[in-house]
Amino acid sequence: MIAVRAVYKRYGDREILKGIDFDVQRGEALAVIGPTGAGKTTLLRLMDLLEKPTSGTLYIDGLDTSASEKVRLDIRRRIGIVFQKPVVFNASVYDNVAYGLKIRGEGGVSLQQKVKSALDMVDLSGYENRRARTLSGGEMQRVALARAIVIEPEVLLLDEPSANLDPVSTAHVEKLISRIIRELNTTVVMA
């Protein structure tokens, strides 16, 4: 599903990634481990096509991510990402989770069912009308997870999703990630 070949990433004179090579099979989970500043977030940003490598190539499902912008956009639509610090819009939980589906043109009963299912999976049923920014850190991270999985991504990238959470929220998020891997058969790369 993912092939990373001789990937290098520089910012000015600073080399962040040097000769990274690995494969991740469809449905597999890969943990990327390293100290702060080792390039884990940079690697995930490259895999999500938010940045381009200085050199080397990334393939998603056999497609070269350095291809045309149309191909890159098609690939990006197959990927979900959750950042270390939860990113939520100043809107209801429902609207946060539904966002990716709406920009893909989905609506009606299908959208409602998918949002409900995603909220059920992250244990946030009943939160639909609450403002996402008023939630606790753990709840906001679960909203971000729901927003990522509702689009049914083939690849889910997780950048230290429990790093800023209390122990109870951390345990909850880690349990959810295990459930996502098991039940959705999504390819997961997690820092």
C-alpha atoms as an extended CHARMM CRD file, in Angstrom:
* protein
*
       191  EXT
         1         1  MET       CA              0.0000000000        0.0000000000        0.0000000000  PROA      1               0.0000000000
         2         2  ILE       CA              2.8630000000        2.3720000000        0.8470000000  PROA      2               0.0000000000
         3         3  ALA       CA              6.3840000000        2.2440000000       -0.5390000000  PROA      3               0.0000000000
         4         4  VAL       CA              9.0090000000        4.7890000000        0.4990000000  PROA      4               0.0000000000
         5         5  ARG       CA             12.1690000000        4.7520000000       -1.5940000000  PROA      5               0.0000000000
         6         6  ALA       CA             15.3940000000        6.6400000000       -0.7620000000  PROA      6               0.0000000000
         7         7  VAL       CA             13.5050000000        9.6110000000        0.6820000000  PROA      7               0.0000000000
         8         8  TYR       CA             15.4930000000       12.6230000000        1.7780000000  PROA      8               0.0000000000
         9         9  LYS       CA             14.0690000000       15.8490000000        3.1800000000  PROA      9               0.0000000000
        10        10  ARG       CA             16.0060000000       19.0540000000        3.7770000000  PROA      10              0.0000000000
        11        11  TYR       CA             14.9730000000       22.4170000000        5.1190000000  PROA      11              0.0000000000
        12        12  GLY       CA             17.7520000000       24.7520000000        4.0140000000  PROA      12              0.0000000000
        13        13  ASP       CA             21.0390000000       23.2680000000        5.2520000000  PROA      13              0.0000000000
        14        14  ARG       CA             19.2920000000       21.0120000000        7.7620000000  PROA      14              0.0000000000
        15        15  GLU       CA             18.8070000000       17.3950000000        6.7050000000  PROA      15              0.0000000000
        16        16  ILE       CA             15.6990000000       15.9820000000        8.4280000000  PROA      16              0.0000000000
        17        17  LEU       CA             15.3190000000       12.6240000000        6.6630000000  PROA      17              0.0000000000
        18        18  LYS       CA             18.1490000000       10.7220000000        5.0290000000  PROA      18              0.0000000000
        19        19  GLY       CA             17.6320000000        7.7120000000        2.7700000000  PROA      19              0.0000000000
        20        20  ILE       CA             14.3780000000        6.4130000000        4.2460000000  PROA      20              0.0000000000
        21        21  ASP       CA             13.1520000000        3.1070000000        2.7480000000  PROA      21              0.0000000000
        22        22  PHE       CA             10.2360000000        0.9500000000        3.8980000000  PROA      22              0.0000000000
        23        23  ASP       CA              7.0310000000       -0.7400000000        2.7890000000  PROA      23              0.0000000000
        24        24  VAL       CA              3.6560000000       -0.9810000000        4.5090000000  PROA      24              0.0000000000
        25        25  GLN       CA              1.2500000000       -3.6290000000        3.2640000000  PROA      25              0.0000000000
        26        26  ARG       CA             -2.4960000000       -3.0070000000        2.9050000000  PROA      26              0.0000000000
        27        27  GLY       CA             -4.1950000000       -3.3500000000        6.2900000000  PROA      27              0.0000000000
        28        28  GLU       CA             -0.8930000000       -3.3160000000        8.1800000000  PROA      28              0.0000000000
        29        29  ALA       CA             -0.0320000000       -0.9720000000       11.0550000000  PROA      29              0.0000000000
        30        30  LEU       CA              3.4310000000        0.5640000000       11.3160000000  PROA      30              0.0000000000
        31        31  ALA       CA              4.7670000000        2.5220000000       14.2760000000  PROA      31              0.0000000000
        32        32  VAL       CA              7.5100000000        5.0520000000       13.5800000000  PROA      32              0.0000000000
        33        33  ILE       CA              9.5580000000        5.5630000000       16.7310000000  PROA      33              0.0000000000
        34        34  GLY       CA             12.2620000000        8.1150000000       17.4470000000  PROA      34              0.0000000000
        35        35  PRO       CA             13.2200000000       11.0410000000       19.6520000000  PROA      35              0.0000000000
        36        36  THR       CA             11.8840000000       14.5620000000       19.2580000000  PROA      36              0.0000000000
        37        37  GLY       CA             13.3230000000       16.1090000000       16.1010000000  PROA      37              0.0000000000
        38        38  ALA       CA             14.0210000000       12.7800000000       14.4000000000  PROA      38              0.0000000000
        39        39  GLY       CA             11.6820000000       13.5800000000       11.4910000000  PROA      39              0.0000000000
        40        40  LYS       CA              8.5960000000       11.5130000000       12.3680000000  PROA      40              0.0000000000
        41        41  THR       CA              6.1480000000       14.3580000000       11.7030000000  PROA      41              0.0000000000
        42        42  THR       CA              8.0170000000       15.3350000000        8.5360000000  PROA      42              0.0000000000
        43        43  LEU       CA              7.7150000000       11.7530000000        7.2770000000  PROA      43              0.0000000000
        44        44  LEU       CA              3.9530000000       11.7330000000        7.9350000000  PROA      44              0.0000000000
        45        45  ARG       CA              3.5530000000       15.1190000000        6.2100000000  PROA      45              0.0000000000
        46        46  LEU       CA              5.3780000000       13.7000000000        3.1760000000  PROA      46              0.0000000000
        47        47  MET       CA              3.1320000000       10.6360000000        3.1850000000  PROA      47              0.0000000000
        48        48  ASP       CA              0.0240000000       12.8620000000        3.3900000000  PROA      48              0.0000000000
        49        49  LEU       CA              1.3760000000       14.8760000000        0.4400000000  PROA      49              0.0000000000
        50        50  LEU       CA              1.4090000000       18.0820000000        2.4750000000  PROA      50              0.0000000000
        51        51  GLU       CA              5.0860000000       18.3950000000        1.5280000000  PROA      51              0.0000000000
        52        52  LYS       CA              7.3390000000       16.9680000000       -1.1600000000  PROA      52              0.0000000000
        53        53  PRO       CA             10.5910000000       15.1270000000       -0.5020000000  PROA      53              0.0000000000
        54        54  THR       CA             13.8550000000       16.8000000000       -1.4650000000  PROA      54              0.0000000000
        55        55  SER       CA             14.6450000000       13.5610000000       -3.2840000000  PROA      55              0.0000000000
        56        56  GLY       CA             13.3490000000       10.0320000000       -3.3970000000  PROA      56              0.0000000000
        57        57  THR       CA              9.8820000000        8.7190000000       -4.1450000000  PROA      57              0.0000000000
        58        58  LEU       CA              6.7670000000        7.7490000000       -2.2240000000  PROA      58              0.0000000000
        59        59  TYR       CA              4.1880000000        5.4050000000       -3.7160000000  PROA      59              0.0000000000
        60        60  ILE       CA              0.6560000000        4.9750000000       -2.4300000000  PROA      60              0.0000000000
        61        61  ASP       CA             -1.0770000000        1.8810000000       -3.8040000000  PROA      61              0.0000000000
        62        62  GLY       CA              1.4850000000        1.8140000000       -6.6100000000  PROA      62              0.0000000000
        63        63  LEU       CA              0.9160000000        5.4490000000       -7.6190000000  PROA      63              0.0000000000
        64        64  ASP       CA              3.9050000000        7.7850000000       -7.7070000000  PROA      64              0.0000000000
        65        65  THR       CA              3.0800000000       10.7220000000       -5.4180000000  PROA      65              0.0000000000
        66        66  SER       CA              5.3240000000       13.0140000000       -7.4610000000  PROA      66              0.0000000000
        67        67  ALA       CA              2.9520000000       12.7360000000      -10.4110000000  PROA      67              0.0000000000
        68        68  SER       CA              0.6090000000       15.5010000000      -11.5970000000  PROA      68              0.0000000000
        69        69  GLU       CA             -1.4070000000       17.5990000000       -9.1590000000  PROA      69              0.0000000000
        70        70  LYS       CA             -4.5660000000       15.7300000000      -10.2250000000  PROA      70              0.0000000000
        71        71  VAL       CA             -2.9930000000       12.3820000000       -9.2990000000  PROA      71              0.0000000000
        72        72  ARG       CA             -1.7180000000       13.8670000000       -6.0120000000  PROA      72              0.0000000000
        73        73  LEU       CA             -5.2320000000       15.1210000000       -5.1710000000  PROA      73              0.0000000000
        74        74  ASP       CA             -6.7180000000       11.7070000000       -5.9850000000  PROA      74              0.0000000000
        75        75  ILE       CA             -4.1640000000       10.0730000000       -3.6800000000  PROA      75              0.0000000000
        76        76  ARG       CA             -4.7640000000       12.6240000000       -0.8780000000  PROA      76              0.0000000000
        77        77  ARG       CA             -8.4840000000       11.8310000000       -0.9170000000  PROA      77              0.0000000000
        78        78  ARG       CA             -7.6000000000        8.2680000000        0.0730000000  PROA      78              0.0000000000
        79        79  ILE       CA             -5.6330000000        9.3750000000        3.1510000000  PROA      79              0.0000000000
        80        80  GLY       CA             -6.7570000000       10.5750000000        6.5800000000  PROA      80              0.0000000000
        81        81  ILE       CA             -4.4570000000       12.2690000000        9.0740000000  PROA      81              0.0000000000
        82        82  VAL       CA             -4.7240000000       13.1120000000       12.7580000000  PROA      82              0.0000000000
        83        83  PHE       CA             -2.1690000000       15.5270000000       14.1560000000  PROA      83              0.0000000000
        84        84  GLN       CA             -0.5630000000       15.5430000000       17.5920000000  PROA      84              0.0000000000
        85        85  LYS       CA             -2.5620000000       18.5880000000       18.6890000000  PROA      85              0.0000000000
        86        86  PRO       CA             -6.2420000000       18.1170000000       17.8860000000  PROA      86              0.0000000000
        87        87  VAL       CA             -7.4340000000       20.3230000000       15.0500000000  PROA      87              0.0000000000
        88        88  VAL       CA            -11.1420000000       21.1230000000       15.2290000000  PROA      88              0.0000000000
        89        89  PHE       CA            -13.2270000000       23.8010000000       13.5870000000  PROA      89              0.0000000000
        90        90  ASN       CA            -15.2250000000       26.3070000000       15.6320000000  PROA      90              0.0000000000
        91        91  ALA       CA            -18.4100000000       24.4390000000       14.7960000000  PROA      91              0.0000000000
        92        92  SER       CA            -20.5070000000       21.5810000000       16.1330000000  PROA      92              0.0000000000
        93        93  VAL       CA            -19.0340000000       18.1200000000       16.5580000000  PROA      93              0.0000000000
        94        94  TYR       CA            -21.3780000000       16.9200000000       13.7970000000  PROA      94              0.0000000000
        95        95  ASP       CA            -20.1510000000       19.5870000000       11.3520000000  PROA      95              0.0000000000
        96        96  ASN       CA            -16.5130000000       18.8150000000       12.2030000000  PROA      96              0.0000000000
        97        97  VAL       CA            -16.9660000000       15.1220000000       11.4650000000  PROA      97              0.0000000000
        98        98  ALA       CA            -19.1090000000       15.7280000000        8.3580000000  PROA      98              0.0000000000
        99        99  TYR       CA            -16.6690000000       18.2080000000        6.7970000000  PROA      99              0.0000000000
       100       100  GLY       CA            -14.6480000000       15.7470000000        4.6880000000  PROA      100             0.0000000000
       101       101  LEU       CA            -17.7780000000       14.0780000000        3.3780000000  PROA      101             0.0000000000
       102       102  LYS       CA            -19.3750000000       17.4200000000        2.4590000000  PROA      102             0.0000000000
       103       103  ILE       CA            -16.3710000000       18.5840000000        0.4490000000  PROA      103             0.0000000000
       104       104  ARG       CA            -16.5170000000       15.2550000000       -1.3800000000  PROA      104             0.0000000000
       105       105  GLY       CA            -20.1190000000       16.0280000000       -2.3440000000  PROA      105             0.0000000000
       106       106  GLU       CA            -21.7880000000       13.5580000000       -0.0170000000  PROA      106             0.0000000000
       107       107  GLY       CA            -25.0450000000       14.5190000000        1.6490000000  PROA      107             0.0000000000
       108       108  GLY       CA            -28.4100000000       13.3370000000        2.8450000000  PROA      108             0.0000000000
       109       109  VAL       CA            -29.0230000000       10.1100000000        4.7070000000  PROA      109             0.0000000000
       110       110  SER       CA            -25.6840000000        8.5840000000        3.6760000000  PROA      110             0.0000000000
       111       111  LEU       CA            -23.7580000000       11.4850000000        5.2480000000  PROA      111             0.0000000000
       112       112  GLN       CA            -25.8490000000       11.3280000000        8.4180000000  PROA      112             0.0000000000
       113       113  GLN       CA            -25.3430000000        7.5690000000        8.7730000000  PROA      113             0.0000000000
       114       114  LYS       CA            -21.5860000000        7.7980000000        8.2390000000  PROA      114             0.0000000000
       115       115  VAL       CA            -21.2270000000       10.6230000000       10.7860000000  PROA      115             0.0000000000
       116       116  LYS       CA            -23.3200000000        8.6970000000       13.3140000000  PROA      116             0.0000000000
       117       117  SER       CA            -21.2450000000        5.5600000000       12.7520000000  PROA      117             0.0000000000
       118       118  ALA       CA            -17.9480000000        7.4560000000       13.1730000000  PROA      118             0.0000000000
       119       119  LEU       CA            -19.1820000000        9.1450000000       16.3620000000  PROA      119             0.0000000000
       120       120  ASP       CA            -20.3340000000        5.7690000000       17.6940000000  PROA      120             0.0000000000
       121       121  MET       CA            -16.8970000000        4.2870000000       16.9820000000  PROA      121             0.0000000000
       122       122  VAL       CA            -15.0990000000        7.0350000000       18.9590000000  PROA      122             0.0000000000
       123       123  ASP       CA            -17.6710000000        6.9790000000       21.7950000000  PROA      123             0.0000000000
       124       124  LEU       CA            -19.0360000000       10.4670000000       21.1220000000  PROA      124             0.0000000000
       125       125  SER       CA            -22.6770000000        9.6430000000       20.4090000000  PROA      125             0.0000000000
       126       126  GLY       CA            -24.8310000000       12.4170000000       21.8330000000  PROA      126             0.0000000000
       127       127  TYR       CA            -22.1300000000       15.0650000000       21.2670000000  PROA      127             0.0000000000
       128       128  GLU       CA            -23.3560000000       16.0300000000       17.7810000000  PROA      128             0.0000000000
       129       129  ASN       CA            -24.6330000000       19.4910000000       18.7410000000  PROA      129             0.0000000000
       130       130  ARG       CA            -21.8210000000       20.4500000000       21.1170000000  PROA      130             0.0000000000
       131       131  ARG       CA            -19.2240000000       22.9960000000       19.9960000000  PROA      131             0.0000000000
       132       132  ALA       CA            -16.0490000000       21.0640000000       19.2540000000  PROA      132             0.0000000000
       133       133  ARG       CA            -13.7750000000       23.7260000000       20.7650000000  PROA      133             0.0000000000
       134       134  THR       CA            -15.5100000000       23.4460000000       24.1540000000  PROA      134             0.0000000000
       135       135  LEU       CA            -14.5420000000       19.7890000000       24.5480000000  PROA      135             0.0000000000
       136       136  SER       CA            -11.6580000000       18.3800000000       26.5680000000  PROA      136             0.0000000000
       137       137  GLY       CA             -8.3810000000       17.5720000000       24.7990000000  PROA      137             0.0000000000
       138       138  GLY       CA             -9.2130000000       13.8710000000       24.7040000000  PROA      138             0.0000000000
       139       139  GLU       CA            -12.6840000000       14.5390000000       23.3040000000  PROA      139             0.0000000000
       140       140  MET       CA            -11.2760000000       16.8960000000       20.6570000000  PROA      140             0.0000000000
       141       141  GLN       CA             -8.7620000000       14.2280000000       19.6350000000  PROA      141             0.0000000000
       142       142  ARG       CA            -11.6270000000       11.7420000000       19.2730000000  PROA      142             0.0000000000
       143       143  VAL       CA            -13.4850000000       14.2740000000       17.0750000000  PROA      143             0.0000000000
       144       144  ALA       CA            -10.3420000000       14.5310000000       14.9280000000  PROA      144             0.0000000000
       145       145  LEU       CA            -10.1800000000       10.7120000000       14.7250000000  PROA      145             0.0000000000
       146       146  ALA       CA            -13.8590000000       10.5460000000       13.7530000000  PROA      146             0.0000000000
       147       147  ARG       CA            -13.3210000000       13.1960000000       11.0580000000  PROA      147             0.0000000000
       148       148  ALA       CA            -10.4100000000       11.1520000000        9.6840000000  PROA      148             0.0000000000
       149       149  ILE       CA            -12.1940000000        7.7870000000        9.6480000000  PROA      149             0.0000000000
       150       150  VAL       CA            -15.5860000000        8.9960000000        8.3880000000  PROA      150             0.0000000000
       151       151  ILE       CA            -14.1290000000        9.4090000000        4.8900000000  PROA      151             0.0000000000
       152       152  GLU       CA            -13.1600000000        5.7190000000        4.9990000000  PROA      152             0.0000000000
       153       153  PRO       CA             -9.4930000000        6.3140000000        4.1910000000  PROA      153             0.0000000000
       154       154  GLU       CA             -7.3420000000        3.5500000000        2.8210000000  PROA      154             0.0000000000
       155       155  VAL       CA             -4.3950000000        5.0280000000        4.7530000000  PROA      155             0.0000000000
       156       156  LEU       CA             -4.6230000000        6.6370000000        8.1880000000  PROA      156             0.0000000000
       157       157  LEU       CA             -1.6570000000        8.6570000000        9.4510000000  PROA      157             0.0000000000
       158       158  LEU       CA             -1.4590000000        9.4010000000       13.1720000000  PROA      158             0.0000000000
       159       159  ASP       CA              1.0810000000       11.8850000000       14.5110000000  PROA      159             0.0000000000
       160       160  GLU       CA              1.4790000000       11.0720000000       18.2130000000  PROA      160             0.0000000000
       161       161  PRO       CA             -2.3050000000       11.1990000000       18.7050000000  PROA      161             0.0000000000
       162       162  SER       CA             -2.1190000000       10.7450000000       22.4740000000  PROA      162             0.0000000000
       163       163  ALA       CA              0.9540000000       12.8900000000       23.2280000000  PROA      163             0.0000000000
       164       164  ASN       CA             -0.8290000000       15.7990000000       24.9320000000  PROA      164             0.0000000000
       165       165  LEU       CA             -3.5280000000       13.8170000000       26.7150000000  PROA      165             0.0000000000
       166       166  ASP       CA             -4.0380000000       12.7250000000       30.2890000000  PROA      166             0.0000000000
       167       167  PRO       CA             -3.5730000000        8.9910000000       31.0600000000  PROA      167             0.0000000000
       168       168  VAL       CA             -7.3010000000        8.1680000000       30.8990000000  PROA      168             0.0000000000
       169       169  SER       CA             -7.7410000000        9.9270000000       27.5340000000  PROA      169             0.0000000000
       170       170  THR       CA             -4.5210000000        8.3420000000       26.2610000000  PROA      170             0.0000000000
       171       171  ALA       CA             -5.8050000000        4.8560000000       27.0970000000  PROA      171             0.0000000000
       172       172  HSD       CA             -9.1340000000        5.6630000000       25.4160000000  PROA      172             0.0000000000
       173       173  VAL       CA             -7.4880000000        6.9630000000       22.2100000000  PROA      173             0.0000000000
       174       174  GLU       CA             -5.0850000000        3.9990000000       22.0620000000  PROA      174             0.0000000000
       175       175  LYS       CA             -8.0100000000        1.5960000000       22.4310000000  PROA      175             0.0000000000
       176       176  LEU       CA             -9.8330000000        3.4090000000       19.6130000000  PROA      176             0.0000000000
       177       177  ILE       CA             -6.8050000000        3.1710000000       17.3380000000  PROA      177             0.0000000000
       178       178  SER       CA             -6.5870000000       -0.5930000000       17.9610000000  PROA      178             0.0000000000
       179       179  ARG       CA            -10.2840000000       -0.8870000000       17.1570000000  PROA      179             0.0000000000
       180       180  ILE       CA             -9.9010000000        1.1490000000       13.9390000000  PROA      180             0.0000000000
       181       181  ILE       CA             -7.0310000000       -1.0730000000       12.7980000000  PROA      181             0.0000000000
       182       182  ARG       CA             -8.9640000000       -4.2390000000       13.6130000000  PROA      182             0.0000000000
       183       183  GLU       CA            -12.4300000000       -3.2960000000       12.3270000000  PROA      183             0.0000000000
       184       184  LEU       CA            -11.7760000000       -0.9900000000        9.3860000000  PROA      184             0.0000000000
       185       185  ASN       CA             -8.8080000000       -2.8440000000        7.8560000000  PROA      185             0.0000000000
       186       186  THR       CA             -7.1640000000        0.5290000000        7.2700000000  PROA      186             0.0000000000
       187       187  THR       CA             -3.4400000000        0.8190000000        6.6520000000  PROA      187             0.0000000000
       188       188  VAL       CA             -2.1070000000        2.8340000000        9.6000000000  PROA      188             0.0000000000
       189       189  VAL       CA              1.2110000000        4.6160000000       10.0820000000  PROA      189             0.0000000000
       190       190  MET       CA              1.6040000000        6.1070000000       13.5190000000  PROA      190             0.0000000000
       191       191  ALA       CA              4.3810000000        8.1390000000       15.0780000000  PROA      191             0.0000000000
